[in-house]
PDB file of C-alpha atoms in Angstrom:
ATOM      1  CA  ALA H   1      -6.286  15.622   4.751  1.00 79.00           C
ATOM      2  CA  GLN H   2      -3.273  14.406   2.578  1.00 85.00           C
ATOM      3  CA  SER H   3      -2.969  13.770  -0.413  1.00 91.00           C
ATOM      4  CA  VAL H   4       0.009  12.164  -2.987  1.00 95.00           C
ATOM      5  CA  THR H   5       0.629  12.400  -6.398  1.00 96.00           C
ATOM      6  CA  GLN H   6       2.213  10.372  -8.756  1.00 96.00           C
ATOM      7  CA  LEU H   7       2.724  12.425 -11.928  1.00 91.00           C
ATOM      8  CA  ASP H   8       3.896   9.293 -14.316  1.00 94.00           C
ATOM      9  CA  SER H   9       1.592   6.325 -14.342  1.00 94.00           C
ATOM     10  CA  GLN H  10       4.054   4.198 -16.364  1.00 96.00           C
ATOM     11  CA  VAL H  11       7.936   5.022 -16.893  1.00 97.00           C
ATOM     12  CA  PRO H  12       9.825   2.947 -19.588  1.00 96.00           C
ATOM     13  CA  VAL H  13      13.569   3.220 -19.598  1.00 96.00           C
ATOM     14  CA  PHE H  14      16.481   1.397 -20.753  1.00 96.00           C
ATOM     15  CA  GLU H  15      18.734  -1.074 -18.785  1.00 96.00           C
ATOM     16  CA  GLU H  16      21.388   0.847 -17.102  1.00 96.00           C
ATOM     17  CA  ALA H  17      19.984   4.173 -17.450  1.00 97.00           C
ATOM     18  CA  PRO H  18      19.398   6.473 -14.574  1.00 97.00           C
ATOM     19  CA  VAL H  19      15.500   7.042 -13.822  1.00 97.00           C
ATOM     20  CA  GLU H  20      13.410   9.525 -11.489  1.00 97.00           C
ATOM     21  CA  LEU H  21       9.818   8.649 -10.365  1.00 97.00           C
ATOM     22  CA  ARG H  22       7.862  11.391  -9.090  1.00 97.00           C
ATOM     23  CA  CYS H  23       6.086  12.072  -6.282  1.00 97.00           C
ATOM     24  CA  ASN H  24       4.452  15.120  -4.568  1.00 96.00           C
ATOM     25  CA  TYR H  25       2.529  15.380  -1.623  1.00 94.00           C
ATOM     26  CA  SER H  26      -0.048  17.920   0.426  1.00 90.00           C
ATOM     27  CA  SER H  27      -0.464  18.017   4.082  1.00 83.00           C
ATOM     28  CA  SER H  28      -1.503  20.242   6.556  1.00 76.00           C
ATOM     29  CA  VAL H  29       0.536  18.563   9.088  1.00 78.00           C
ATOM     30  CA  SER H  30       4.162  17.254   9.929  1.00 78.00           C
ATOM     31  CA  VAL H  31       4.434  13.650   8.058  1.00 82.00           C
ATOM     32  CA  TYR H  32       6.723  10.608   7.032  1.00 88.00           C
ATOM     33  CA  LEU H  33       7.065   9.744   3.421  1.00 91.00           C
ATOM     34  CA  PHE H  34       7.368   5.789   2.027  1.00 93.00           C
ATOM     35  CA  TRP H  35       8.103   3.813  -0.914  1.00 95.00           C
ATOM     36  CA  TYR H  36       6.803   0.749  -1.840  1.00 95.00           C
ATOM     37  CA  VAL H  37       7.362  -1.509  -4.588  1.00 96.00           C
ATOM     38  CA  GLN H  38       5.106  -4.085  -5.674  1.00 94.00           C
ATOM     39  CA  TYR H  39       7.653  -6.928  -8.241  1.00 93.00           C
ATOM     40  CA  PRO H  40       4.998  -9.159 -10.506  1.00 88.00           C
ATOM     41  CA  ASN H  41       2.753 -11.065  -8.424  1.00 82.00           C
ATOM     42  CA  GLN H  42       3.518 -10.124  -4.980  1.00 86.00           C
ATOM     43  CA  GLY H  43       2.465  -8.166  -2.203  1.00 86.00           C
ATOM     44  CA  LEU H  44       3.884  -4.377  -1.722  1.00 91.00           C
ATOM     45  CA  GLN H  45       7.323  -3.663   0.019  1.00 91.00           C
ATOM     46  CA  LEU H  46       8.599  -1.177   2.111  1.00 91.00           C
ATOM     47  CA  LEU H  47      11.697   0.206  -0.142  1.00 94.00           C
ATOM     48  CA  LEU H  48      12.650   3.167   2.070  1.00 92.00           C
ATOM     49  CA  LYS H  49      11.080   5.440   4.387  1.00 91.00           C
ATOM     50  CA  TYR H  50      11.859   9.257   5.876  1.00 90.00           C
ATOM     51  CA  LEU H  51      11.095   9.636   8.988  1.00 85.00           C
ATOM     52  CA  SER H  52      13.253  12.667  10.254  1.00 82.00           C
ATOM     53  CA  GLY H  53      16.648  13.873  10.338  1.00 84.00           C
ATOM     54  CA  SER H  54      19.066  12.866   6.945  1.00 84.00           C
ATOM     55  CA  THR H  55      16.408  14.141   4.018  1.00 87.00           C
ATOM     56  CA  LEU H  56      18.137  12.267   1.579  1.00 89.00           C
ATOM     57  CA  VAL H  57      17.248   8.221   2.348  1.00 89.00           C
ATOM     58  CA  GLU H  58      18.733   5.417   0.526  1.00 88.00           C
ATOM     59  CA  SER H  59      17.761   1.471  -0.339  1.00 89.00           C
ATOM     60  CA  ILE H  60      19.894  -1.575  -0.141  1.00 82.00           C
ATOM     61  CA  ASN H  61      19.456  -2.305  -3.682  1.00 88.00           C
ATOM     62  CA  GLY H  62      20.505   1.059  -5.175  1.00 93.00           C
ATOM     63  CA  PHE H  63      17.430   2.992  -5.015  1.00 96.00           C
ATOM     64  CA  GLU H  64      17.289   6.927  -2.835  1.00 96.00           C
ATOM     65  CA  ALA H  65      14.889   9.450  -2.299  1.00 96.00           C
ATOM     66  CA  GLU H  66      15.125  12.839  -1.158  1.00 94.00           C
ATOM     67  CA  PHE H  67      12.708  14.964   1.070  1.00 93.00           C
ATOM     68  CA  ASN H  68      11.934  18.445  -0.222  1.00 92.00           C
ATOM     69  CA  LYS H  69       9.802  20.420   2.519  1.00 89.00           C
ATOM     70  CA  SER H  70       9.858  23.441  -0.092  1.00 90.00           C
ATOM     71  CA  GLN H  71       8.843  21.985  -3.123  1.00 91.00           C
ATOM     72  CA  THR H  72       6.753  19.549  -1.172  1.00 92.00           C
ATOM     73  CA  SER H  73       8.644  16.238  -3.088  1.00 94.00           C
ATOM     74  CA  PHE H  74       9.759  12.762  -2.139  1.00 96.00           C
ATOM     75  CA  HIS H  75      11.056  11.968  -5.815  1.00 97.00           C
ATOM     76  CA  LEU H  76      12.855   8.254  -6.087  1.00 97.00           C
ATOM     77  CA  ARG H  77      15.775   7.799  -8.398  1.00 97.00           C
ATOM     78  CA  LYS H  78      18.340   5.431  -8.943  1.00 97.00           C
ATOM     79  CA  PRO H  79      21.374   6.310 -11.112  1.00 97.00           C
ATOM     80  CA  SER H  80      21.709   2.606 -13.199  1.00 96.00           C
ATOM     81  CA  VAL H  81      18.810   0.380 -13.213  1.00 96.00           C
ATOM     82  CA  HIS H  82      18.293  -2.987 -13.814  1.00 95.00           C
ATOM     83  CA  ILE H  83      15.871  -5.494 -15.370  1.00 94.00           C
ATOM     84  CA  SER H  84      14.935  -6.923 -11.812  1.00 94.00           C
ATOM     85  CA  ASP H  85      13.684  -3.472 -11.168  1.00 95.00           C
ATOM     86  CA  THR H  86      10.704  -4.266 -13.002  1.00 95.00           C
ATOM     87  CA  ALA H  87       8.077  -3.225 -10.592  1.00 96.00           C
ATOM     88  CA  GLU H  88       5.001  -1.001  -9.413  1.00 96.00           C
ATOM     89  CA  TYR H  89       6.032   1.675  -7.037  1.00 97.00           C
ATOM     90  CA  PHE H  90       4.130   3.630  -4.376  1.00 96.00           C
ATOM     91  CA  CYS H  91       4.811   6.634  -2.845  1.00 96.00           C
ATOM     92  CA  ALA H  92       2.449   6.981   0.264  1.00 94.00           C
ATOM     93  CA  VAL H  93       2.653   9.578   3.209  1.00 92.00           C
ATOM     94  CA  SER H  94       1.110   8.880   6.742  1.00 87.00           C
ATOM     95  CA  ASP H  95       1.080  11.014  10.095  1.00 77.00           C
ATOM     96  CA  LYS H  96       0.384   9.715  13.915  1.00 69.00           C
ATOM     97  CA  ALA H  97      -2.689   7.990  12.929  1.00 65.00           C
ATOM     98  CA  GLN H  98      -0.903   5.456  11.121  1.00 80.00           C
ATOM     99  CA  LYS H  99      -3.042   4.747   7.828  1.00 88.00           C
ATOM    100  CA  LEU H 100      -0.843   5.387   4.604  1.00 91.00           C
ATOM    101  CA  VAL H 101      -2.586   7.706   1.915  1.00 93.00           C
ATOM    102  CA  PHE H 102      -0.753   6.058  -1.091  1.00 95.00           C
ATOM    103  CA  GLY H 103      -0.276   7.948  -4.777  1.00 95.00           C
ATOM    104  CA  GLN H 104      -1.782   6.318  -8.208  1.00 95.00           C
ATOM    105  CA  GLY H 105       1.694   4.187  -8.092  1.00 96.00           C
ATOM    106  CA  THR H 106       4.153   4.366 -11.264  1.00 97.00           C
ATOM    107  CA  ARG H 107       4.543   1.037 -13.421  1.00 96.00           C
ATOM    108  CA  LEU H 108       8.625   1.167 -14.248  1.00 97.00           C
ATOM    109  CA  THR H 109       9.857  -1.457 -17.060  1.00 95.00           C
ATOM    110  CA  ILE H 110      13.034  -1.870 -17.884  1.00 95.00           C
ATOM    111  CA  ASN H 111      13.816  -2.380 -22.011  1.00 90.00           C
ATOM    112  CA  PRO H 112      17.185  -4.549 -22.679  1.00 88.00           C
TER     113      PRO H 112
ATOM    114  CA  GLU N   1       8.943 -16.342  10.112  1.00 64.00           C
ATOM    115  CA  ALA N   2       5.913 -16.289   7.757  1.00 80.00           C
ATOM    116  CA  GLY N   3       4.877 -13.505   6.122  1.00 91.00           C
ATOM    117  CA  VAL N   4       1.122 -11.617   5.913  1.00 94.00           C
ATOM    118  CA  THR N   5      -1.459 -14.198   3.966  1.00 95.00           C
ATOM    119  CA  GLN N   6      -4.536 -13.818   2.158  1.00 96.00           C
ATOM    120  CA  PHE N   7      -7.126 -15.959   1.379  1.00 97.00           C
ATOM    121  CA  PRO N   8      -8.147 -16.164  -1.241  1.00 97.00           C
ATOM    122  CA  SER N   9      -6.060 -14.701  -3.862  1.00 95.00           C
ATOM    123  CA  HIS N  10      -8.837 -14.940  -6.482  1.00 96.00           C
ATOM    124  CA  SER N  11     -12.688 -14.221  -5.907  1.00 97.00           C
ATOM    125  CA  VAL N  12     -15.319 -14.115  -8.823  1.00 97.00           C
ATOM    126  CA  ILE N  13     -18.491 -13.787  -7.623  1.00 97.00           C
ATOM    127  CA  GLU N  14     -22.200 -12.785  -9.127  1.00 97.00           C
ATOM    128  CA  LYS N  15     -23.447  -9.804  -7.997  1.00 96.00           C
ATOM    129  CA  GLY N  16     -25.397  -9.301  -4.680  1.00 96.00           C
ATOM    130  CA  GLN N  17     -23.939 -12.400  -3.639  1.00 97.00           C
ATOM    131  CA  THR N  18     -21.103 -12.210  -0.571  1.00 97.00           C
ATOM    132  CA  VAL N  19     -17.667 -12.875   0.136  1.00 97.00           C
ATOM    133  CA  THR N  20     -15.521 -13.311   2.900  1.00 98.00           C
ATOM    134  CA  LEU N  21     -11.970 -12.124   2.453  1.00 98.00           C
ATOM    135  CA  ARG N  22      -9.644 -13.384   5.517  1.00 98.00           C
ATOM    136  CA  CYS N  23      -6.101 -12.027   6.444  1.00 97.00           C
ATOM    137  CA  ASP N  24      -3.703 -13.689   8.430  1.00 96.00           C
ATOM    138  CA  PRO N  25      -1.043 -10.907  10.383  1.00 96.00           C
ATOM    139  CA  ILE N  26       2.824 -12.117  11.186  1.00 94.00           C
ATOM    140  CA  SER N  27       2.604 -13.462  14.597  1.00 92.00           C
ATOM    141  CA  GLY N  28       2.353 -11.103  17.248  1.00 89.00           C
ATOM    142  CA  HIS N  29       1.481  -8.199  15.087  1.00 91.00           C
ATOM    143  CA  ASP N  30      -1.283  -5.991  16.957  1.00 91.00           C
ATOM    144  CA  ASN N  31      -1.689  -3.401  14.135  1.00 92.00           C
ATOM    145  CA  LEU N  32      -4.062  -4.956  11.266  1.00 95.00           C
ATOM    146  CA  TYR N  33      -4.996  -3.003   8.135  1.00 96.00           C
ATOM    147  CA  TRP N  34      -7.151  -3.351   5.354  1.00 97.00           C
ATOM    148  CA  TYR N  35      -6.501  -1.480   1.984  1.00 97.00           C
ATOM    149  CA  ARG N  36      -7.925  -1.395  -1.444  1.00 97.00           C
ATOM    150  CA  ARG N  37      -7.136  -0.437  -4.996  1.00 95.00           C
ATOM    151  CA  VAL N  38      -9.931  -0.727  -7.188  1.00 94.00           C
ATOM    152  CA  MET N  39      -8.563  -0.901 -10.902  1.00 85.00           C
ATOM    153  CA  GLY N  40      -6.675   2.195 -12.279  1.00 78.00           C
ATOM    154  CA  LYS N  41      -7.034   4.580  -8.887  1.00 88.00           C
ATOM    155  CA  GLU N  42      -4.930   4.451  -5.426  1.00 92.00           C
ATOM    156  CA  ILE N  43      -4.809   1.742  -2.937  1.00 95.00           C
ATOM    157  CA  LYS N  44      -7.140   3.771  -0.173  1.00 96.00           C
ATOM    158  CA  PHE N  45      -7.239   2.824   3.287  1.00 95.00           C
ATOM    159  CA  LEU N  46     -10.513   0.607   4.632  1.00 97.00           C
ATOM    160  CA  LEU N  47      -9.590   0.363   8.044  1.00 95.00           C
ATOM    161  CA  HIS N  48      -7.004  -0.188  11.005  1.00 94.00           C
ATOM    162  CA  PHE N  49      -7.530  -2.838  14.173  1.00 94.00           C
ATOM    163  CA  VAL N  50      -5.317  -2.931  16.935  1.00 92.00           C
ATOM    164  CA  LYS N  51      -5.678  -6.379  18.535  1.00 93.00           C
ATOM    165  CA  GLU N  52      -9.270  -7.390  18.330  1.00 94.00           C
ATOM    166  CA  SER N  53     -10.662  -3.799  18.561  1.00 94.00           C
ATOM    167  CA  LYS N  54     -11.122  -0.974  15.193  1.00 94.00           C
ATOM    168  CA  GLN N  55      -8.819   2.062  15.753  1.00 92.00           C
ATOM    169  CA  ASP N  56      -9.858   3.492  12.617  1.00 92.00           C
ATOM    170  CA  GLU N  57     -12.614   2.362  10.478  1.00 94.00           C
ATOM    171  CA  SER N  58     -13.082   6.097   8.599  1.00 93.00           C
ATOM    172  CA  GLY N  59     -12.593   4.441   4.732  1.00 93.00           C
ATOM    173  CA  MET N  60     -14.851   1.540   5.061  1.00 95.00           C
ATOM    174  CA  PRO N  61     -17.371   2.469   1.837  1.00 92.00           C
ATOM    175  CA  ASN N  62     -20.426   1.829   3.420  1.00 92.00           C
ATOM    176  CA  ASN N  63     -22.274  -0.777   5.481  1.00 93.00           C
ATOM    177  CA  ARG N  64     -22.139  -3.636   2.741  1.00 96.00           C
ATOM    178  CA  PHE N  65     -18.396  -3.795   4.117  1.00 97.00           C
ATOM    179  CA  LEU N  66     -17.802  -5.300   7.705  1.00 97.00           C
ATOM    180  CA  ALA N  67     -14.498  -6.235   8.640  1.00 97.00           C
ATOM    181  CA  GLU N  68     -13.904  -8.343  12.278  1.00 96.00           C
ATOM    182  CA  ARG N  69     -10.811  -9.895  14.201  1.00 96.00           C
ATOM    183  CA  THR N  70     -12.145 -12.070  16.433  1.00 86.00           C
ATOM    184  CA  GLY N  71      -9.491 -13.006  19.465  1.00 87.00           C
ATOM    185  CA  GLY N  72      -7.019 -10.437  17.711  1.00 85.00           C
ATOM    186  CA  THR N  73      -5.425 -13.250  15.524  1.00 92.00           C
ATOM    187  CA  TYR N  74      -6.429 -13.271  11.417  1.00 96.00           C
ATOM    188  CA  SER N  75      -8.994 -10.678  10.763  1.00 98.00           C
ATOM    189  CA  THR N  76     -12.209 -11.102   8.156  1.00 98.00           C
ATOM    190  CA  LEU N  77     -13.602  -8.780   5.610  1.00 98.00           C
ATOM    191  CA  LYS N  78     -16.703  -9.555   4.394  1.00 97.00           C
ATOM    192  CA  VAL N  79     -19.145  -7.883   1.853  1.00 97.00           C
ATOM    193  CA  GLN N  80     -22.517  -8.529   1.621  1.00 96.00           C
ATOM    194  CA  PRO N  81     -24.367  -7.832  -1.006  1.00 96.00           C
ATOM    195  CA  ALA N  82     -21.342  -7.650  -3.759  1.00 96.00           C
ATOM    196  CA  GLU N  83     -21.659  -4.699  -6.262  1.00 96.00           C
ATOM    197  CA  LEU N  84     -19.975  -4.112  -9.347  1.00 96.00           C
ATOM    198  CA  GLU N  85     -17.801  -1.114  -8.110  1.00 95.00           C
ATOM    199  CA  ASP N  86     -16.706  -3.560  -5.085  1.00 96.00           C
ATOM    200  CA  SER N  87     -14.218  -5.296  -7.761  1.00 97.00           C
ATOM    201  CA  GLY N  88     -10.418  -4.044  -6.798  1.00 96.00           C
ATOM    202  CA  VAL N  89      -7.372  -5.687  -5.274  1.00 96.00           C
ATOM    203  CA  TYR N  90      -8.179  -6.136  -1.372  1.00 97.00           C
ATOM    204  CA  PHE N  91      -4.937  -5.707   0.777  1.00 96.00           C
ATOM    205  CA  CYS N  92      -4.076  -6.438   4.435  1.00 97.00           C
ATOM    206  CA  ALA N  93      -1.163  -5.194   6.098  1.00 95.00           C
ATOM    207  CA  SER N  94       0.430  -6.114  10.004  1.00 93.00           C
ATOM    208  CA  SER N  95       2.799  -3.991  11.914  1.00 90.00           C
ATOM    209  CA  GLN N  96       4.309  -3.899  15.454  1.00 85.00           C
ATOM    210  CA  VAL N  97       2.677  -2.015  18.048  1.00 74.00           C
ATOM    211  CA  GLY N  98       4.185   1.274  17.110  1.00 71.00           C
ATOM    212  CA  ALA N  99       5.481   0.791  14.734  1.00 65.00           C
ATOM    213  CA  GLY N 100       2.707   1.437  12.650  1.00 59.00           C
ATOM    214  CA  VAL N 101       3.102   4.718  12.773  1.00 61.00           C
ATOM    215  CA  ARG N 102       6.316   4.797  11.028  1.00 65.00           C
ATOM    216  CA  GLY N 103       5.450   3.271   8.208  1.00 62.00           C
ATOM    217  CA  GLU N 104       6.667  -0.103   8.683  1.00 81.00           C
ATOM    218  CA  GLN N 105       3.621  -2.249   7.936  1.00 89.00           C
ATOM    219  CA  PHE N 106       4.093  -6.016   5.871  1.00 91.00           C
ATOM    220  CA  PHE N 107       1.676  -6.819   3.036  1.00 93.00           C
ATOM    221  CA  GLY N 108       0.009  -9.592   2.166  1.00 93.00           C
ATOM    222  CA  PRO N 109      -0.291 -10.392  -1.631  1.00 92.00           C
ATOM    223  CA  GLY N 110      -3.760  -9.401  -2.049  1.00 94.00           C
ATOM    224  CA  THR N 111      -7.260 -10.550  -2.841  1.00 96.00           C
ATOM    225  CA  ARG N 112      -8.186 -10.138  -6.281  1.00 95.00           C
ATOM    226  CA  LEU N 113     -11.968 -10.053  -6.302  1.00 97.00           C
ATOM    227  CA  THR N 114     -14.051  -9.368  -9.388  1.00 97.00           C
ATOM    228  CA  VAL N 115     -18.439  -8.712  -9.135  1.00 97.00           C
ATOM    229  CA  LEU N 116     -19.294  -9.383 -12.471  1.00 96.00           C
TER     230      LEU N 116
END
């Protein structure tokens, strides 16, 4: 069985500061890794994913995540956040069974 | 192109009543998934349709939940009778054939169900 742990339920940061949202997973098989984002009053959107190849993956809005197999982690980072990044972020894994297994979510709040 | 839509956006019902949630996937998406988030907890998988067939229903909590996808288009999730612990946000997602395993699931805005 797979599981995902997001260690921080809430992360407050100041605008233009860097941020890291932590994600650790547990699985006995190879997995695919994802970060989803839910902006206020919207559905979940895929932010970025790791399937294979380069362990560093990037999104179009400046986020990046690095797959670390030895530490079973997939932390999400952004060097400088903006007010518009305020959202809840979900780390998820899946295997070939297709269903996604999510972490508990991290609420990112940006203070001006 | 329209995204995944869900109806209603909110539903408030009494314990013991019946509620039916509807999901319209993106046109052409054969894969349809239901997930649920109980307040304060993680989003959990309920079941997966490929066209009209249930591929995986391992996450369905009990036999009070019935999901259907007649004709392989929209899907309904019925809760009968509803219990207090059924309260939460129910998400629907869809993906193209073969895309689901790569995580390219497109989510709807969710239906917030409150059972009083």
